[in-house]
Every structure is written in structure tokens, then in C-alpha cells.
Short mmCIF file of N, CA and C in Angstrom, two decimals:
data_model
loop_
_atom_site.label_atom_id
_atom_site.label_comp_id
_atom_site.label_asym_id
_atom_site.label_seq_id
_atom_site.Cartn_x
_atom_site.Cartn_y
_atom_site.Cartn_z
N MET A 1 117.89 102.81 103.51
CA MET A 1 118.71 102.71 104.69
C MET A 1 119.65 101.52 104.52
N PRO A 2 120.70 101.70 103.73
CA PRO A 2 121.63 100.59 103.50
C PRO A 2 122.37 100.20 104.78
N LEU A 3 122.22 98.97 105.18
CA LEU A 3 122.84 98.47 106.41
C LEU A 3 124.11 97.72 106.05
N GLU A 4 125.19 98.47 105.99
CA GLU A 4 126.46 97.89 105.53
C GLU A 4 127.03 96.84 106.48
N ARG A 5 126.69 96.91 107.76
CA ARG A 5 127.19 95.90 108.70
C ARG A 5 126.59 94.53 108.37
N ILE A 6 125.38 94.54 107.84
CA ILE A 6 124.72 93.29 107.48
C ILE A 6 125.09 92.87 106.06
N HIS A 7 125.16 93.86 105.17
CA HIS A 7 125.47 93.57 103.77
C HIS A 7 126.47 94.61 103.27
N PRO A 8 127.73 94.22 103.09
CA PRO A 8 128.77 95.18 102.74
C PRO A 8 128.55 95.92 101.41
N LEU A 9 127.70 95.41 100.54
CA LEU A 9 127.44 96.08 99.27
C LEU A 9 126.15 96.90 99.28
N ALA A 10 125.52 97.01 100.43
CA ALA A 10 124.23 97.70 100.51
C ALA A 10 124.32 99.17 100.10
N PHE A 11 125.37 99.85 100.52
CA PHE A 11 125.50 101.27 100.18
C PHE A 11 125.66 101.44 98.67
N LYS A 12 126.51 100.62 98.07
CA LYS A 12 126.71 100.71 96.62
C LYS A 12 125.43 100.32 95.88
N ALA A 13 124.66 99.40 96.43
CA ALA A 13 123.38 99.03 95.81
C ALA A 13 122.43 100.22 95.82
N SER A 14 122.45 100.96 96.91
CA SER A 14 121.62 102.16 96.97
C SER A 14 122.04 103.16 95.90
N GLU A 15 123.34 103.33 95.73
CA GLU A 15 123.83 104.21 94.67
C GLU A 15 123.39 103.70 93.30
N ALA A 16 123.39 102.39 93.12
CA ALA A 16 123.00 101.81 91.82
C ALA A 16 121.55 102.16 91.48
N THR A 17 120.68 102.19 92.49
CA THR A 17 119.29 102.55 92.20
C THR A 17 119.20 104.00 91.74
N HIS A 18 120.01 104.87 92.32
CA HIS A 18 120.01 106.27 91.91
C HIS A 18 120.60 106.44 90.51
N CYS A 19 121.62 105.67 90.19
CA CYS A 19 122.18 105.72 88.84
C CYS A 19 121.15 105.22 87.83
N ALA A 20 120.41 104.20 88.19
CA ALA A 20 119.35 103.70 87.30
C ALA A 20 118.22 104.73 87.18
N GLU A 21 117.99 105.48 88.26
CA GLU A 21 116.95 106.52 88.23
C GLU A 21 117.26 107.56 87.16
N GLU A 22 118.51 107.81 86.90
CA GLU A 22 118.89 108.76 85.85
C GLU A 22 118.36 108.32 84.48
N GLN A 23 118.05 107.03 84.38
CA GLN A 23 117.50 106.48 83.13
C GLN A 23 116.07 105.97 83.35
N ASP A 24 115.41 106.55 84.36
CA ASP A 24 114.01 106.23 84.67
C ASP A 24 113.76 104.76 85.00
N LYS A 25 114.72 104.15 85.70
CA LYS A 25 114.57 102.73 86.06
C LYS A 25 114.89 102.48 87.54
N TYR A 26 114.59 103.47 88.40
CA TYR A 26 114.89 103.33 89.82
C TYR A 26 114.25 102.06 90.40
N TRP A 27 112.93 101.96 90.28
CA TRP A 27 112.22 100.86 90.93
C TRP A 27 112.55 99.52 90.29
N GLU A 28 112.82 99.53 89.00
CA GLU A 28 113.21 98.29 88.34
C GLU A 28 114.54 97.80 88.89
N MET A 29 115.49 98.74 89.08
CA MET A 29 116.79 98.36 89.64
C MET A 29 116.62 97.93 91.10
N HIS A 30 115.82 98.66 91.84
CA HIS A 30 115.56 98.30 93.24
C HIS A 30 115.06 96.86 93.33
N ALA A 31 114.06 96.53 92.52
CA ALA A 31 113.49 95.18 92.55
C ALA A 31 114.53 94.14 92.13
N ARG A 32 115.28 94.45 91.10
CA ARG A 32 116.28 93.50 90.61
C ARG A 32 117.36 93.23 91.66
N LEU A 33 117.85 94.28 92.29
CA LEU A 33 118.89 94.10 93.30
C LEU A 33 118.35 93.35 94.52
N PHE A 34 117.13 93.65 94.89
CA PHE A 34 116.52 92.94 96.01
C PHE A 34 116.39 91.45 95.71
N GLU A 35 116.03 91.13 94.47
CA GLU A 35 115.87 89.73 94.07
C GLU A 35 117.21 89.01 93.93
N ASN A 36 118.29 89.77 93.76
CA ASN A 36 119.62 89.19 93.51
C ASN A 36 120.63 89.61 94.56
N GLN A 37 120.22 89.63 95.82
CA GLN A 37 121.08 90.14 96.89
C GLN A 37 122.40 89.41 97.02
N LYS A 38 122.45 88.16 96.61
CA LYS A 38 123.68 87.39 96.75
C LYS A 38 124.55 87.48 95.50
N ALA A 39 124.08 88.20 94.49
CA ALA A 39 124.84 88.32 93.24
C ALA A 39 124.72 89.75 92.71
N LEU A 40 125.20 90.71 93.49
CA LEU A 40 125.08 92.11 93.11
C LEU A 40 126.13 92.55 92.10
N GLU A 41 127.33 92.04 92.25
CA GLU A 41 128.39 92.44 91.32
C GLU A 41 128.50 91.40 90.21
N PRO A 42 128.80 91.80 89.02
CA PRO A 42 129.08 93.16 88.56
C PRO A 42 127.78 93.95 88.38
N TRP A 43 127.84 95.21 88.77
CA TRP A 43 126.67 96.09 88.70
C TRP A 43 126.19 96.26 87.27
N SER A 44 127.11 96.30 86.34
CA SER A 44 126.75 96.53 84.93
C SER A 44 125.85 95.42 84.38
N GLY A 45 125.97 94.23 84.94
CA GLY A 45 125.10 93.13 84.50
C GLY A 45 123.63 93.43 84.78
N HIS A 46 123.37 94.06 85.89
CA HIS A 46 121.99 94.43 86.22
C HIS A 46 121.51 95.56 85.31
N ALA A 47 122.42 96.50 85.04
CA ALA A 47 122.07 97.60 84.14
C ALA A 47 121.74 97.06 82.75
N GLU A 48 122.54 96.14 82.29
CA GLU A 48 122.31 95.55 80.97
C GLU A 48 120.98 94.79 80.95
N ALA A 49 120.71 94.03 81.99
CA ALA A 49 119.45 93.26 82.06
C ALA A 49 118.22 94.16 82.03
N LEU A 50 118.38 95.39 82.52
CA LEU A 50 117.26 96.33 82.53
C LEU A 50 117.21 97.20 81.28
N GLY A 51 118.15 96.97 80.37
CA GLY A 51 118.16 97.74 79.13
C GLY A 51 118.67 99.16 79.29
N LEU A 52 119.49 99.39 80.32
CA LEU A 52 120.05 100.73 80.53
C LEU A 52 121.24 100.97 79.61
N ASP A 53 121.59 102.22 79.45
CA ASP A 53 122.83 102.58 78.78
C ASP A 53 123.93 102.22 79.78
N VAL A 54 124.59 101.09 79.54
CA VAL A 54 125.54 100.53 80.50
C VAL A 54 126.73 101.46 80.71
N ALA A 55 127.22 102.08 79.66
CA ALA A 55 128.37 102.98 79.81
C ALA A 55 128.01 104.15 80.71
N ALA A 56 126.84 104.74 80.52
CA ALA A 56 126.41 105.85 81.37
C ALA A 56 126.21 105.38 82.81
N PHE A 57 125.65 104.21 82.97
CA PHE A 57 125.45 103.64 84.31
C PHE A 57 126.79 103.42 85.00
N ASP A 58 127.75 102.80 84.28
CA ASP A 58 129.07 102.54 84.86
C ASP A 58 129.78 103.83 85.24
N THR A 59 129.65 104.86 84.41
CA THR A 59 130.26 106.15 84.72
C THR A 59 129.65 106.72 86.00
N CYS A 60 128.35 106.62 86.11
CA CYS A 60 127.66 107.09 87.31
C CYS A 60 128.14 106.32 88.55
N MET A 61 128.21 105.00 88.44
CA MET A 61 128.62 104.18 89.58
C MET A 61 130.06 104.48 90.01
N SER A 62 130.94 104.71 89.07
CA SER A 62 132.34 104.95 89.44
C SER A 62 132.56 106.36 89.96
N SER A 63 131.62 107.25 89.72
CA SER A 63 131.78 108.65 90.15
C SER A 63 131.36 108.89 91.60
N ASP A 64 130.61 107.99 92.18
CA ASP A 64 130.07 108.16 93.54
C ASP A 64 129.21 109.42 93.64
N LYS A 65 128.64 109.86 92.53
CA LYS A 65 127.90 111.12 92.52
C LYS A 65 126.65 111.11 93.39
N HIS A 66 126.12 109.93 93.71
CA HIS A 66 124.91 109.87 94.54
C HIS A 66 125.21 109.49 95.99
N ALA A 67 126.48 109.29 96.32
CA ALA A 67 126.85 108.87 97.68
C ALA A 67 126.39 109.88 98.73
N GLU A 68 126.59 111.16 98.46
CA GLU A 68 126.20 112.18 99.44
C GLU A 68 124.69 112.19 99.65
N ALA A 69 123.91 112.01 98.58
CA ALA A 69 122.45 111.98 98.71
C ALA A 69 122.01 110.78 99.55
N VAL A 70 122.67 109.64 99.36
CA VAL A 70 122.34 108.45 100.15
C VAL A 70 122.67 108.71 101.62
N ARG A 71 123.85 109.29 101.88
CA ARG A 71 124.22 109.60 103.27
C ARG A 71 123.23 110.58 103.91
N LYS A 72 122.80 111.57 103.14
CA LYS A 72 121.83 112.55 103.65
C LYS A 72 120.50 111.86 103.99
N ASP A 73 120.03 110.98 103.11
CA ASP A 73 118.80 110.24 103.39
C ASP A 73 118.93 109.39 104.65
N MET A 74 120.09 108.78 104.82
CA MET A 74 120.33 107.95 106.00
C MET A 74 120.29 108.81 107.26
N ALA A 75 120.90 109.99 107.21
CA ALA A 75 120.91 110.89 108.36
C ALA A 75 119.49 111.35 108.70
N GLU A 76 118.70 111.66 107.69
CA GLU A 76 117.31 112.08 107.92
C GLU A 76 116.51 110.94 108.54
N ALA A 77 116.72 109.74 108.05
CA ALA A 77 116.02 108.58 108.60
C ALA A 77 116.38 108.37 110.07
N ARG A 78 117.69 108.50 110.39
CA ARG A 78 118.12 108.36 111.78
C ARG A 78 117.49 109.43 112.67
N LYS A 79 117.43 110.68 112.16
CA LYS A 79 116.81 111.76 112.94
C LYS A 79 115.35 111.46 113.22
N ALA A 80 114.69 110.77 112.29
CA ALA A 80 113.28 110.42 112.47
C ALA A 80 113.11 109.21 113.39
N GLY A 81 114.20 108.53 113.71
CA GLY A 81 114.12 107.39 114.62
C GLY A 81 114.33 106.04 113.96
N ALA A 82 114.55 106.02 112.65
CA ALA A 82 114.78 104.75 111.96
C ALA A 82 116.20 104.27 112.23
N THR A 83 116.31 103.01 112.56
CA THR A 83 117.62 102.43 112.78
C THR A 83 117.91 101.35 111.74
N GLY A 84 116.95 101.06 110.92
CA GLY A 84 117.11 100.04 109.88
C GLY A 84 115.85 99.93 109.07
N THR A 85 115.81 98.89 108.29
CA THR A 85 114.64 98.63 107.47
C THR A 85 114.08 97.28 107.84
N PRO A 86 112.78 97.14 107.79
CA PRO A 86 111.82 98.19 107.47
C PRO A 86 111.51 99.07 108.68
N SER A 87 111.11 100.27 108.40
CA SER A 87 110.63 101.22 109.41
C SER A 87 109.39 101.90 108.83
N PHE A 88 108.41 102.13 109.66
CA PHE A 88 107.16 102.71 109.20
C PHE A 88 106.75 103.87 110.10
N VAL A 89 106.23 104.91 109.49
CA VAL A 89 105.73 106.05 110.22
C VAL A 89 104.26 106.20 109.89
N LEU A 90 103.44 106.25 110.93
CA LEU A 90 102.01 106.51 110.77
C LEU A 90 101.72 107.86 111.37
N ALA A 91 101.02 108.69 110.64
CA ALA A 91 100.69 110.02 111.14
C ALA A 91 99.44 110.53 110.43
N LEU A 92 98.79 111.46 111.06
CA LEU A 92 97.65 112.13 110.46
C LEU A 92 98.12 113.49 109.97
N THR A 93 97.61 113.91 108.84
CA THR A 93 97.95 115.24 108.36
C THR A 93 96.96 116.25 108.94
N ASP A 94 97.44 117.44 109.14
CA ASP A 94 96.61 118.54 109.61
C ASP A 94 95.72 118.96 108.45
N PRO A 95 94.38 118.92 108.60
CA PRO A 95 93.51 119.28 107.49
C PRO A 95 93.71 120.70 106.99
N ASP A 96 94.17 121.60 107.86
CA ASP A 96 94.40 122.98 107.45
C ASP A 96 95.76 123.17 106.79
N ASN A 97 96.69 122.25 107.05
CA ASN A 97 98.02 122.35 106.47
C ASN A 97 98.55 120.94 106.24
N PRO A 98 98.30 120.36 105.06
CA PRO A 98 98.67 118.97 104.81
C PRO A 98 100.17 118.68 104.85
N THR A 99 101.01 119.72 104.96
CA THR A 99 102.45 119.47 105.09
C THR A 99 102.83 119.21 106.54
N GLN A 100 101.90 119.39 107.46
CA GLN A 100 102.15 119.15 108.89
C GLN A 100 101.48 117.84 109.31
N VAL A 101 102.18 117.09 110.14
CA VAL A 101 101.63 115.83 110.64
C VAL A 101 101.51 115.89 112.15
N GLU A 102 100.60 115.08 112.65
CA GLU A 102 100.41 114.98 114.10
C GLU A 102 100.10 113.54 114.45
N GLY A 103 100.27 113.20 115.71
CA GLY A 103 99.99 111.84 116.16
C GLY A 103 100.95 110.82 115.59
N LEU A 104 102.20 111.17 115.55
CA LEU A 104 103.23 110.33 114.95
C LEU A 104 103.42 109.03 115.73
N VAL A 105 103.37 107.91 115.00
CA VAL A 105 103.64 106.58 115.57
C VAL A 105 104.72 105.94 114.71
N PHE A 106 105.75 105.42 115.34
CA PHE A 106 106.85 104.80 114.63
C PHE A 106 106.82 103.30 114.88
N LEU A 107 106.79 102.51 113.82
CA LEU A 107 106.86 101.05 113.93
C LEU A 107 108.20 100.61 113.35
N ARG A 108 109.00 99.95 114.18
CA ARG A 108 110.33 99.51 113.74
C ARG A 108 110.32 98.01 113.47
N GLY A 109 110.99 97.65 112.41
CA GLY A 109 111.14 96.24 112.09
C GLY A 109 109.89 95.65 111.44
N ALA A 110 110.04 94.43 111.00
CA ALA A 110 108.91 93.72 110.39
C ALA A 110 107.87 93.45 111.47
N GLN A 111 106.67 93.88 111.22
CA GLN A 111 105.59 93.75 112.20
C GLN A 111 104.45 92.93 111.59
N PRO A 112 103.74 92.18 112.41
CA PRO A 112 102.58 91.45 111.89
C PRO A 112 101.42 92.43 111.67
N PHE A 113 100.47 92.00 110.87
CA PHE A 113 99.31 92.83 110.55
C PHE A 113 98.62 93.40 111.78
N PRO A 114 98.42 92.62 112.85
CA PRO A 114 97.73 93.18 114.02
C PRO A 114 98.42 94.42 114.62
N ALA A 115 99.74 94.50 114.53
CA ALA A 115 100.45 95.68 115.04
C ALA A 115 100.08 96.92 114.23
N PHE A 116 100.01 96.76 112.92
CA PHE A 116 99.60 97.88 112.06
C PHE A 116 98.14 98.25 112.31
N LYS A 117 97.29 97.24 112.39
CA LYS A 117 95.87 97.50 112.60
C LYS A 117 95.65 98.25 113.90
N SER A 118 96.33 97.84 114.95
CA SER A 118 96.19 98.49 116.24
C SER A 118 96.66 99.95 116.18
N ALA A 119 97.81 100.17 115.55
CA ALA A 119 98.34 101.54 115.45
C ALA A 119 97.43 102.43 114.62
N ILE A 120 96.89 101.89 113.54
CA ILE A 120 95.99 102.67 112.68
C ILE A 120 94.68 102.95 113.41
N ASP A 121 94.14 101.92 114.05
CA ASP A 121 92.88 102.11 114.81
C ASP A 121 93.06 103.15 115.90
N ASN A 122 94.18 103.10 116.61
CA ASN A 122 94.44 104.08 117.67
C ASN A 122 94.56 105.49 117.12
N ALA A 123 95.23 105.63 115.98
CA ALA A 123 95.37 106.95 115.36
C ALA A 123 94.01 107.48 114.92
N LEU A 124 93.20 106.64 114.36
CA LEU A 124 91.87 107.08 113.91
C LEU A 124 90.96 107.44 115.09
N GLU A 125 91.06 106.68 116.18
CA GLU A 125 90.26 107.00 117.37
C GLU A 125 90.68 108.32 117.99
N ALA A 126 91.97 108.60 117.96
CA ALA A 126 92.48 109.85 118.54
C ALA A 126 92.05 111.06 117.71
N GLU A 127 91.76 110.82 116.45
CA GLU A 127 91.35 111.92 115.57
C GLU A 127 89.98 112.37 115.99
#
């Protein structure tokens, strides 16, 4: 959920993780960009540090090929009630159909452990 109002390069950073994913380094890029939020550009420097094929990465970044997927993920998150990060969804799966969830609880924003414990305990008691 790239929040461009807070960080103008957030959307492009999200695209960078997808470009790195093409070389099996999604989470490595995610971690690197998170650790270097104040020094995101040039993007190719991060690709090089991770041992990616920099030319392929740069081509991916300049093509905007993952922009639509990022926008789609953002729209799905908004439909679910997420307005930013972090957002958490707690739910129980239906034992007869594990693709269905019930008892949905949405936790928005950074929450202390007691908030999670309470939500989990309540969900388990309702079961």
C-alpha cells in the first residue's frame, strides 16, 4: 500500500520490488528499500547491491510494467478497508471450505500487543 502523500517514491518502490521479484529477489529488495527509505534513487544501485541483472531491472523499472498490478492491489486493499500500512486482518477459516473466512476483524495502524491478543482471544472464544 504505497502511500505517495507521505513518501513520493513509495509507488515506484513498490514497482521495484516487483521488478526484483522477476529475479527471485522480491523480499530482499523489499527489505533493502525499507532500510534505505531516505536513499531510494538511483534504483539500479539497490539492484546491483542485491546482485540482480541491473540492465533487466532498469528495463523493467522504465517500462512501468508492474504499475497496474500495484494499483490493483491498492484497490483490493481499499475494498477490504485498508487505508494504509500497517493493516491487519484476523479471521477464522471455515473448516468445510478453507477459502471462506468468517469473524473478520480489521486492525488498522500500528497496534500494541494487547490489541492483537484481545482480538485473537475474542475470535477464538466466538469459535
